[in-house]
mmCIF file of C-alpha atoms in Angstrom:
data_model
loop_
_atom_site.group_PDB
_atom_site.id
_atom_site.type_symbol
_atom_site.label_atom_id
_atom_site.label_comp_id
_atom_site.label_asym_id
_atom_site.label_seq_id
_atom_site.Cartn_x
_atom_site.Cartn_y
_atom_site.Cartn_z
ATOM 1 C CA UNK A 209 -8.709 22.652 -21.585
ATOM 2 C CA UNK A 210 -6.190 20.560 -19.521
ATOM 3 C CA UNK A 211 -2.440 20.426 -20.923
ATOM 4 C CA UNK A 212 -0.757 16.949 -21.096
ATOM 5 C CA UNK A 213 2.892 16.894 -19.624
ATOM 6 C CA UNK A 214 5.458 15.272 -21.759
ATOM 7 C CA UNK A 215 7.703 12.286 -20.252
ATOM 8 C CA UNK A 216 6.020 11.710 -16.825
ATOM 9 C CA UNK A 217 7.855 8.715 -15.338
ATOM 10 C CA UNK A 218 5.135 5.828 -14.469
ATOM 11 C CA UNK A 219 6.219 4.541 -11.287
ATOM 12 C CA UNK A 220 4.109 3.350 -8.387
ATOM 13 C CA UNK A 221 3.495 2.834 -5.006
ATOM 14 C CA UNK A 222 1.983 -0.651 -4.161
ATOM 15 C CA UNK A 223 -0.626 -0.979 -1.090
ATOM 16 C CA UNK A 224 -1.291 -4.254 0.504
ATOM 17 C CA UNK A 225 -4.520 -6.309 0.227
ATOM 18 C CA UNK A 226 -7.810 -5.062 0.957
ATOM 19 C CA UNK A 227 -10.069 -6.726 3.344
ATOM 20 C CA UNK A 228 -14.109 -7.339 2.497
ATOM 21 C CA UNK A 229 -15.706 -9.321 -0.187
ATOM 22 C CA UNK A 230 -14.620 -7.285 -2.882
ATOM 23 C CA UNK A 231 -16.575 -8.626 -6.300
ATOM 24 C CA UNK A 232 -17.887 -5.811 -8.336
ATOM 25 C CA UNK A 233 -19.526 -3.491 -5.958
ATOM 26 C CA UNK A 234 -18.988 -0.447 -7.699
ATOM 27 C CA UNK A 235 -20.422 -1.456 -10.974
ATOM 28 C CA UNK A 236 -23.742 -0.157 -10.496
ATOM 29 C CA UNK A 237 -25.194 2.772 -8.807
ATOM 30 C CA UNK A 238 -26.550 2.033 -5.319
ATOM 31 C CA UNK A 239 -30.350 1.970 -5.021
ATOM 32 C CA UNK A 240 -32.274 4.193 -2.629
ATOM 33 C CA UNK A 241 -33.999 1.297 -0.970
ATOM 34 C CA UNK A 242 -37.605 1.583 0.392
ATOM 35 C CA UNK A 243 -38.860 4.067 3.201
ATOM 36 C CA UNK A 244 -39.774 7.464 3.082
ATOM 37 C CA UNK A 245 -37.797 10.028 1.246
ATOM 38 C CA UNK A 246 -35.878 12.611 3.635
ATOM 39 C CA UNK A 247 -33.791 15.756 2.834
ATOM 40 C CA UNK A 248 -30.293 15.198 1.807
ATOM 41 C CA UNK A 249 -27.236 17.434 2.859
ATOM 42 C CA UNK A 250 -25.269 16.350 -0.214
ATOM 43 C CA UNK A 251 -24.518 18.373 -3.176
ATOM 44 C CA UNK A 252 -22.887 15.419 -5.077
ATOM 45 C CA UNK A 253 -24.685 13.555 -7.812
ATOM 46 C CA UNK A 254 -25.436 9.943 -7.181
ATOM 47 C CA UNK A 255 -28.290 8.082 -5.605
ATOM 48 C CA UNK A 256 -31.577 9.994 -6.197
ATOM 49 C CA UNK A 257 -34.690 10.168 -3.337
ATOM 50 C CA UNK A 258 -32.197 8.369 -0.974
ATOM 51 C CA UNK A 259 -33.658 6.869 2.527
ATOM 52 C CA UNK A 260 -32.229 5.750 5.639
ATOM 53 C CA UNK A 261 -33.129 2.387 4.943
ATOM 54 C CA UNK A 262 -31.548 2.115 1.614
ATOM 55 C CA UNK A 263 -28.164 2.092 -0.009
ATOM 56 C CA UNK A 264 -26.641 5.276 -1.062
ATOM 57 C CA UNK A 265 -23.800 5.942 -3.544
ATOM 58 C CA UNK A 266 -22.227 9.520 -4.155
ATOM 59 C CA UNK A 267 -19.687 10.540 -7.042
ATOM 60 C CA UNK A 268 -17.321 13.607 -7.597
ATOM 61 C CA UNK A 269 -19.359 16.290 -9.355
ATOM 62 C CA UNK A 270 -18.262 17.489 -12.642
ATOM 63 C CA UNK A 271 -16.024 20.371 -13.276
ATOM 64 C CA UNK A 272 -16.408 23.458 -15.487
ATOM 65 C CA UNK A 273 -14.909 23.969 -18.598
ATOM 66 C CA UNK A 274 -12.211 26.773 -18.212
ATOM 67 C CA UNK A 275 -12.532 26.681 -14.696
ATOM 68 C CA UNK A 276 -9.464 24.653 -12.595
ATOM 69 C CA UNK A 277 -11.839 21.958 -11.721
ATOM 70 C CA UNK A 278 -12.303 21.012 -14.995
ATOM 71 C CA UNK A 279 -11.465 17.316 -15.482
ATOM 72 C CA UNK A 280 -13.215 16.703 -11.901
ATOM 73 C CA UNK A 281 -16.088 13.873 -11.830
ATOM 74 C CA UNK A 282 -15.121 12.616 -15.530
ATOM 75 C CA UNK A 283 -14.292 8.753 -14.205
ATOM 76 C CA UNK A 284 -17.322 6.698 -14.184
ATOM 77 C CA UNK A 285 -18.001 3.030 -14.434
ATOM 78 C CA UNK A 286 -15.894 2.026 -11.061
ATOM 79 C CA UNK A 287 -15.645 -1.732 -11.265
ATOM 80 C CA UNK A 288 -13.386 -3.545 -8.788
ATOM 81 C CA UNK A 289 -12.897 -7.452 -9.345
ATOM 82 C CA UNK A 290 -11.631 -9.131 -6.292
ATOM 83 C CA UNK A 291 -11.232 -12.384 -8.134
ATOM 84 C CA UNK A 292 -8.612 -11.211 -10.164
ATOM 85 C CA UNK A 293 -7.407 -8.050 -8.211
ATOM 86 C CA UNK A 294 -8.064 -5.652 -11.085
ATOM 87 C CA UNK A 295 -9.982 -2.386 -11.257
ATOM 88 C CA UNK A 296 -11.574 -0.670 -14.131
ATOM 89 C CA UNK A 297 -13.025 2.704 -14.600
ATOM 90 C CA UNK A 298 -14.267 4.822 -17.838
ATOM 91 C CA UNK A 299 -14.645 8.240 -18.968
ATOM 92 C CA UNK A 300 -11.203 9.200 -19.089
ATOM 93 C CA UNK A 301 -8.543 9.894 -21.907
ATOM 94 C CA UNK A 302 -5.513 7.818 -22.755
ATOM 95 C CA UNK A 303 -5.943 5.707 -19.502
ATOM 96 C CA UNK A 304 -6.018 2.199 -21.717
ATOM 97 C CA UNK A 305 -9.119 1.164 -20.093
ATOM 98 C CA UNK A 306 -11.561 2.035 -22.406
ATOM 99 C CA UNK A 307 -13.318 -1.235 -23.932
ATOM 100 C CA UNK A 308 -11.772 -3.295 -25.015
ATOM 101 C CA UNK A 309 -8.852 -2.080 -23.087
ATOM 102 C CA UNK A 310 -6.956 -3.427 -20.338
ATOM 103 C CA UNK A 311 -7.732 -3.180 -16.625
ATOM 104 C CA UNK A 312 -5.858 -1.303 -13.837
ATOM 105 C CA UNK A 313 -3.679 -3.796 -12.053
ATOM 106 C CA UNK A 314 -2.318 -3.806 -8.827
ATOM 107 C CA UNK A 315 1.056 -1.498 -8.338
ATOM 108 C CA UNK A 316 4.286 -3.336 -7.900
ATOM 109 C CA UNK A 317 6.499 -0.815 -5.904
ATOM 110 C CA UNK A 318 7.848 -2.315 -2.725
ATOM 111 C CA UNK A 319 6.473 0.722 -0.494
ATOM 112 C CA UNK A 320 2.974 0.551 1.015
ATOM 113 C CA UNK A 321 0.381 2.373 2.890
ATOM 114 C CA UNK A 322 -2.267 1.134 5.134
ATOM 115 C CA UNK A 323 -3.124 -2.694 4.497
ATOM 116 C CA UNK A 324 -6.926 -2.130 4.065
ATOM 117 C CA UNK A 325 -6.132 0.120 0.883
ATOM 118 C CA UNK A 326 -5.119 -0.905 -2.474
ATOM 119 C CA UNK A 327 -3.638 1.120 -5.387
ATOM 120 C CA UNK A 328 -4.053 0.125 -9.160
ATOM 121 C CA UNK A 329 -2.130 1.468 -12.007
ATOM 122 C CA UNK A 330 -2.997 2.168 -15.920
ATOM 123 C CA UNK A 331 -1.312 0.030 -18.658
ATOM 124 C CA UNK A 332 1.910 1.727 -19.878
ATOM 125 C CA UNK A 333 0.879 1.719 -23.521
ATOM 126 C CA UNK A 334 -1.862 0.672 -25.842
ATOM 127 C CA UNK A 335 -1.145 -0.577 -29.320
ATOM 128 C CA UNK A 336 -2.678 1.369 -32.426
ATOM 129 C CA UNK A 337 -5.748 -0.910 -33.512
ATOM 130 C CA UNK A 338 -4.250 -0.477 -37.151
ATOM 131 C CA UNK A 339 -0.630 -0.467 -36.878
ATOM 132 C CA UNK A 340 0.112 -1.937 -33.466
ATOM 133 C CA UNK A 341 2.242 0.683 -32.796
ATOM 134 C CA UNK A 342 2.345 1.409 -28.865
ATOM 135 C CA UNK A 343 0.583 4.640 -27.484
ATOM 136 C CA UNK A 344 2.008 5.814 -24.239
ATOM 137 C CA UNK A 345 -0.683 5.974 -21.717
ATOM 138 C CA UNK A 346 -1.251 8.872 -19.205
ATOM 139 C CA UNK A 347 -0.372 8.250 -15.504
ATOM 140 C CA UNK A 348 -3.511 7.407 -13.732
ATOM 141 C CA UNK A 349 -4.093 5.577 -10.275
ATOM 142 C CA UNK A 350 -6.788 4.100 -8.641
ATOM 143 C CA UNK A 351 -6.749 4.127 -4.761
ATOM 144 C CA UNK A 352 -9.884 1.492 -3.671
ATOM 145 C CA UNK A 353 -10.928 0.469 -0.024
ATOM 146 C CA UNK A 354 -13.837 -1.660 1.288
ATOM 147 C CA UNK A 355 -14.706 -2.376 4.939
ATOM 148 C CA UNK A 356 -14.002 -5.911 6.620
ATOM 149 C CA UNK A 357 -18.158 -6.148 6.639
ATOM 150 C CA UNK A 358 -18.583 -5.138 2.847
ATOM 151 C CA UNK A 359 -21.193 -2.443 3.709
ATOM 152 C CA UNK A 360 -18.931 0.473 2.830
ATOM 153 C CA UNK A 361 -16.265 1.409 0.093
ATOM 154 C CA UNK A 362 -14.809 4.222 -1.716
ATOM 155 C CA UNK A 363 -12.583 4.604 -4.989
ATOM 156 C CA UNK A 364 -10.448 7.668 -5.809
ATOM 157 C CA UNK A 365 -8.845 8.152 -9.513
ATOM 158 C CA UNK A 366 -6.433 10.963 -10.148
ATOM 159 C CA UNK A 367 -3.734 11.474 -12.780
ATOM 160 C CA UNK A 368 -0.502 13.015 -12.947
ATOM 161 C CA UNK A 369 -0.055 13.207 -16.669
ATOM 162 C CA UNK A 370 -1.361 16.962 -16.978
ATOM 163 C CA UNK A 371 0.450 20.165 -15.957
ATOM 164 C CA UNK A 372 -2.820 20.953 -14.219
ATOM 165 C CA UNK A 373 -5.372 18.874 -11.866
ATOM 166 C CA UNK A 374 -6.150 16.792 -15.171
ATOM 167 C CA UNK A 375 -9.165 14.184 -15.184
ATOM 168 C CA UNK A 376 -10.484 11.962 -12.610
ATOM 169 C CA UNK A 377 -12.971 11.513 -9.782
ATOM 170 C CA UNK A 378 -14.025 9.544 -6.747
ATOM 171 C CA UNK A 379 -16.862 7.452 -5.392
ATOM 172 C CA UNK A 380 -17.937 6.441 -2.046
ATOM 173 C CA UNK A 381 -21.113 4.443 -0.851
ATOM 174 C CA UNK A 382 -22.839 2.342 1.629
ATOM 175 C CA UNK A 383 -24.409 -1.208 0.483
ATOM 176 C CA UNK A 384 -27.325 -1.283 3.373
ATOM 177 C CA UNK A 385 -29.185 1.144 5.395
ATOM 178 C CA UNK A 386 -28.532 3.302 8.680
ATOM 179 C CA UNK A 387 -29.697 3.693 12.270
ATOM 180 C CA UNK A 388 -29.062 6.745 13.838
ATOM 181 C CA UNK A 389 -28.956 7.462 17.782
ATOM 182 C CA UNK A 390 -30.954 10.576 18.977
ATOM 183 C CA UNK A 391 -28.622 11.034 21.757
ATOM 184 C CA UNK A 392 -25.127 10.417 23.465
ATOM 185 C CA UNK A 393 -21.757 10.389 21.727
ATOM 186 C CA UNK A 394 -19.746 7.858 19.842
ATOM 187 C CA UNK A 395 -16.468 8.010 18.609
ATOM 188 C CA UNK A 396 -14.953 6.025 15.271
ATOM 189 C CA UNK A 397 -11.289 5.429 14.172
ATOM 190 C CA UNK A 398 -9.744 4.140 11.119
ATOM 191 C CA UNK A 399 -7.215 4.347 8.349
ATOM 192 C CA UNK A 400 -6.827 7.316 5.862
ATOM 193 C CA UNK A 401 -5.187 7.485 2.361
ATOM 194 C CA UNK A 402 -5.117 9.614 -0.363
ATOM 195 C CA UNK A 403 -3.486 10.867 -3.587
ATOM 196 C CA UNK A 404 -1.977 14.320 -4.047
ATOM 197 C CA UNK A 405 -2.164 15.816 -7.632
ATOM 198 C CA UNK A 406 -1.021 19.692 -8.512
ATOM 199 C CA UNK A 407 -2.379 22.369 -10.538
ATOM 200 C CA UNK A 408 1.195 23.728 -11.798
ATOM 201 C CA UNK A 409 3.051 20.568 -12.422
ATOM 202 C CA UNK A 410 2.509 16.859 -13.323
ATOM 203 C CA UNK A 411 2.946 13.653 -11.308
ATOM 204 C CA UNK A 412 1.370 12.038 -8.200
ATOM 205 C CA UNK A 413 2.261 11.918 -4.504
ATOM 206 C CA UNK A 414 0.401 9.481 -1.906
ATOM 207 C CA UNK A 415 -0.648 10.314 1.674
ATOM 208 C CA UNK A 416 -1.518 7.876 4.796
ATOM 209 C CA UNK A 417 -2.565 8.992 8.107
ATOM 210 C CA UNK A 418 -5.342 8.159 10.789
ATOM 211 C CA UNK A 419 -8.847 9.168 10.574
ATOM 212 C CA UNK A 420 -10.878 9.996 13.870
ATOM 213 C CA UNK A 421 -14.500 11.027 13.959
ATOM 214 C CA UNK A 422 -16.469 12.124 17.137
ATOM 215 C CA UNK A 423 -20.421 12.739 16.910
ATOM 216 C CA UNK A 424 -22.446 14.528 19.396
ATOM 217 C CA UNK A 425 -25.885 13.034 18.636
ATOM 218 C CA UNK A 426 -28.347 15.993 19.181
ATOM 219 C CA UNK A 427 -25.533 18.175 20.273
ATOM 220 C CA UNK A 428 -27.078 21.244 18.436
ATOM 221 C CA UNK A 429 -30.436 20.575 19.802
ATOM 222 C CA UNK A 430 -32.635 23.562 18.873
ATOM 223 C CA UNK A 431 -29.899 25.302 16.695
ATOM 224 C CA UNK A 432 -30.148 23.934 13.074
ATOM 225 C CA UNK A 433 -32.077 25.189 10.315
ATOM 226 C CA UNK A 434 -34.198 22.129 9.180
ATOM 227 C CA UNK A 435 -35.332 20.962 12.533
ATOM 228 C CA UNK A 436 -35.278 17.464 10.940
ATOM 229 C CA UNK A 437 -33.433 16.019 13.956
ATOM 230 C CA UNK A 438 -30.266 14.640 12.460
ATOM 231 C CA UNK A 439 -29.357 18.142 11.188
ATOM 232 C CA UNK A 440 -28.713 18.968 15.111
ATOM 233 C CA UNK A 441 -25.847 16.165 15.426
ATOM 234 C CA UNK A 442 -22.346 17.755 15.701
ATOM 235 C CA UNK A 443 -19.737 16.164 13.972
ATOM 236 C CA UNK A 444 -15.963 16.494 14.694
ATOM 237 C CA UNK A 445 -13.208 14.880 12.455
ATOM 238 C CA UNK A 446 -9.212 14.613 12.330
ATOM 239 C CA UNK A 447 -6.715 13.375 10.100
ATOM 240 C CA UNK A 448 -3.419 13.030 11.797
ATOM 241 C CA UNK A 449 -0.140 11.497 11.605
ATOM 242 C CA UNK A 450 -0.116 11.981 7.839
ATOM 243 C CA UNK A 451 2.986 10.948 5.725
ATOM 244 C CA UNK A 452 3.580 11.737 2.519
ATOM 245 C CA UNK A 453 5.271 9.572 -0.197
ATOM 246 C CA UNK A 454 6.426 10.293 -3.828
ATOM 247 C CA UNK A 455 5.433 8.255 -6.930
ATOM 248 C CA UNK A 456 8.423 5.999 -6.487
ATOM 249 C CA UNK A 457 6.898 5.096 -2.618
ATOM 250 C CA UNK A 458 9.728 6.910 -0.991
ATOM 251 C CA UNK A 459 8.791 8.814 2.323
ATOM 252 C CA UNK A 460 9.404 12.377 1.810
ATOM 253 C CA UNK A 461 7.615 13.846 4.405
ATOM 254 C CA UNK A 462 10.444 15.417 6.069
ATOM 255 C CA UNK A 463 11.314 17.277 2.621
ATOM 256 C CA UNK A 464 7.741 18.428 2.495
ATOM 257 C CA UNK A 465 7.708 19.740 5.849
ATOM 258 C CA UNK A 466 11.311 21.616 5.064
ATOM 259 C CA UNK A 467 9.705 23.116 2.219
ATOM 260 C CA UNK A 468 6.680 24.394 4.083
ATOM 261 C CA UNK A 469 9.119 26.027 6.579
ATOM 262 C CA UNK A 470 10.876 27.426 3.895
ATOM 263 C CA UNK A 471 7.258 28.807 2.523
ATOM 264 C CA UNK A 472 6.595 30.362 6.018
ATOM 265 C CA UNK A 473 9.146 32.742 7.282
ATOM 266 C CA UNK A 474 7.508 33.883 10.135
ATOM 267 C CA UNK A 475 7.067 30.611 11.727
ATOM 268 C CA UNK A 476 8.973 27.482 12.086
ATOM 269 C CA UNK A 477 7.170 24.239 10.719
ATOM 270 C CA UNK A 478 8.200 21.150 12.140
ATOM 271 C CA UNK A 479 5.263 18.775 11.399
ATOM 272 C CA UNK A 480 2.379 18.549 8.846
ATOM 273 C CA UNK A 481 -0.790 20.360 10.051
ATOM 274 C CA UNK A 482 -3.765 18.410 11.402
ATOM 275 C CA UNK A 483 -6.577 18.456 8.838
ATOM 276 C CA UNK A 484 -9.924 19.195 11.023
ATOM 277 C CA UNK A 485 -13.600 19.227 10.340
ATOM 278 C CA UNK A 486 -15.363 22.522 11.010
ATOM 279 C CA UNK A 487 -17.875 21.737 13.471
ATOM 280 C CA UNK A 488 -21.415 23.266 13.105
ATOM 281 C CA UNK A 489 -25.049 22.451 12.931
ATOM 282 C CA UNK A 490 -26.647 21.127 9.689
ATOM 283 C CA UNK A 491 -23.857 18.881 8.112
ATOM 284 C CA UNK A 492 -26.071 15.837 8.760
ATOM 285 C CA UNK A 493 -29.339 14.266 7.512
ATOM 286 C CA UNK A 494 -31.738 11.594 8.594
ATOM 287 C CA UNK A 495 -30.094 9.313 5.976
ATOM 288 C CA UNK A 496 -26.744 9.335 7.556
ATOM 289 C CA UNK A 497 -25.137 11.684 4.762
ATOM 290 C CA UNK A 498 -22.667 14.344 6.367
ATOM 291 C CA UNK A 499 -21.045 17.203 4.320
ATOM 292 C CA UNK A 500 -19.007 20.032 5.523
ATOM 293 C CA UNK A 501 -15.787 22.084 5.373
ATOM 294 C CA UNK A 502 -11.999 20.809 6.471
ATOM 295 C CA UNK A 503 -9.059 23.117 7.194
ATOM 296 C CA UNK A 504 -5.747 22.855 8.706
ATOM 297 C CA UNK A 505 -3.592 25.854 10.400
ATOM 298 C CA UNK A 506 0.118 26.244 11.323
ATOM 299 C CA UNK A 507 1.294 27.443 15.089
ATOM 300 C CA UNK A 508 0.294 30.699 14.619
ATOM 301 C CA UNK A 509 -3.233 30.156 13.481
ATOM 302 C CA UNK A 510 -2.568 30.975 9.706
ATOM 303 C CA UNK A 511 -4.365 28.810 7.546
ATOM 304 C CA UNK A 512 -2.642 25.855 5.719
ATOM 305 C CA UNK A 513 -5.171 23.717 3.989
ATOM 306 C CA UNK A 514 -8.829 24.267 3.061
ATOM 307 C CA UNK A 515 -11.472 22.121 1.602
ATOM 308 C CA UNK A 516 -14.547 19.896 1.930
ATOM 309 C CA UNK A 517 -15.400 16.493 3.486
ATOM 310 C CA UNK A 518 -18.383 13.885 2.193
ATOM 311 C CA UNK A 519 -19.584 11.051 4.152
ATOM 312 C CA UNK A 520 -22.109 8.503 4.548
ATOM 313 C CA UNK A 521 -22.978 6.353 7.582
ATOM 314 C CA UNK A 522 -23.782 2.438 7.478
ATOM 315 C CA UNK A 523 -25.168 0.278 10.015
ATOM 316 C CA UNK A 524 -26.902 0.233 13.544
ATOM 317 C CA UNK A 525 -25.195 3.329 15.168
ATOM 318 C CA UNK A 526 -27.546 3.021 18.205
ATOM 319 C CA UNK A 527 -25.604 -0.420 19.047
ATOM 320 C CA UNK A 528 -22.828 -0.021 21.503
ATOM 321 C CA UNK A 529 -20.044 -1.030 19.147
ATOM 322 C CA UNK A 530 -22.255 -0.830 15.654
ATOM 323 C CA UNK A 531 -21.899 1.135 12.604
ATOM 324 C CA UNK A 532 -19.222 2.589 10.033
ATOM 325 C CA UNK A 533 -18.641 5.685 8.119
ATOM 326 C CA UNK A 534 -17.023 6.075 4.810
ATOM 327 C CA UNK A 535 -16.068 9.331 3.187
ATOM 328 C CA UNK A 536 -13.721 11.453 1.270
ATOM 329 C CA UNK A 537 -11.680 14.607 2.142
ATOM 330 C CA UNK A 538 -10.669 16.950 -0.723
ATOM 331 C CA UNK A 539 -8.194 19.952 0.547
ATOM 332 C CA UNK A 540 -5.951 22.383 -1.385
ATOM 333 C CA UNK A 541 -2.792 24.233 -0.097
ATOM 334 C CA UNK A 542 -0.770 26.828 -2.430
ATOM 335 C CA UNK A 543 2.845 26.643 -2.169
ATOM 336 C CA UNK A 544 5.905 28.423 -3.607
ATOM 337 C CA UNK A 545 8.330 25.352 -2.610
ATOM 338 C CA UNK A 546 6.372 22.219 -3.732
ATOM 339 C CA UNK A 547 4.768 21.507 -7.210
ATOM 340 C CA UNK A 548 6.678 24.398 -9.005
ATOM 341 C CA UNK A 549 5.021 26.817 -7.074
ATOM 342 C CA UNK A 550 1.279 25.827 -7.729
ATOM 343 C CA UNK A 551 -1.610 24.561 -5.948
ATOM 344 C CA UNK A 552 -1.415 21.069 -4.152
ATOM 345 C CA UNK A 553 -4.705 19.007 -4.047
ATOM 346 C CA UNK A 554 -5.097 16.164 -1.591
ATOM 347 C CA UNK A 555 -8.197 13.542 -2.113
ATOM 348 C CA UNK A 556 -8.193 11.236 0.473
ATOM 349 C CA UNK A 557 -10.480 8.460 1.529
ATOM 350 C CA UNK A 558 -11.529 6.797 4.768
ATOM 351 C CA UNK A 559 -13.416 4.328 6.299
ATOM 352 C CA UNK A 560 -13.897 4.389 10.184
ATOM 353 C CA UNK A 561 -15.678 2.060 12.923
ATOM 354 C CA UNK A 562 -16.622 2.358 16.643
ATOM 355 C CA UNK A 563 -13.905 1.895 19.367
#
């Protein structure tokens, strides 16, 4: 059971306008398209029987009652309305957004992250349907991005209204097929943005940074379990230049670094560690889906964060400048000086393209 916090301040962080065509691209699940079904690496729900030639949609797996992940994956029915610049999501309690509720609207705080991400907030209150008495809603934020081509997009919803992680979810998808090379290397870069919540205190924080992914196509030739070809592709990724903002949009990166330095008395912490993909075979399949582990370490090699990344490739990556990748990174770290000594979770999204 998740325990709501009392008196959480509903302050927001605004992001500049997203690019792309918008519309309602997240309203219905992406179809699998035509072609031959191939094995998939992902462990997430979504598109069944995916193919290289079809669209693919993935959602956060639903958590288990009594576990720390309870509340994960409850968000569903993601819809972005580009015309009215609003966002709707279903499956969440006290978000003011169940039919015929009010849509999430763009946050208005003057602080900003990367310009191709948009943040939306729930209505502050909903009236009692009989007496019109206002009912305060929990703090939910929806982070959304769509690529310039409109072929890839993601959405993340988290709440700061609970003493533990509370309810939320994420979605990422491609809206077309993919062509993968069989050899050579390629590099992709783009922006990264995310939401931090905590299992130990309420409230939310926000993150931005730079996402880089390198792929060595066929790099693990002869060394993957399935022998399907794409499983031999080696994938390296980093999230660098991360900044952290509090719920009012103030950059608190320096104070977070100071807190981490306080937590780690045996070393001096001067910057946020780089979040990295762990490299190994069997992380990609022929559909262009990628799933693996992430981690970060301090200067002495001790681990800071750990978690998973999930991604899907879109477009023709055999073209010298073609293709893009959309994905989600979920990582956690434990702390004594941050979030009342709880565990902090960062759920970040990215869209990267060829350099």
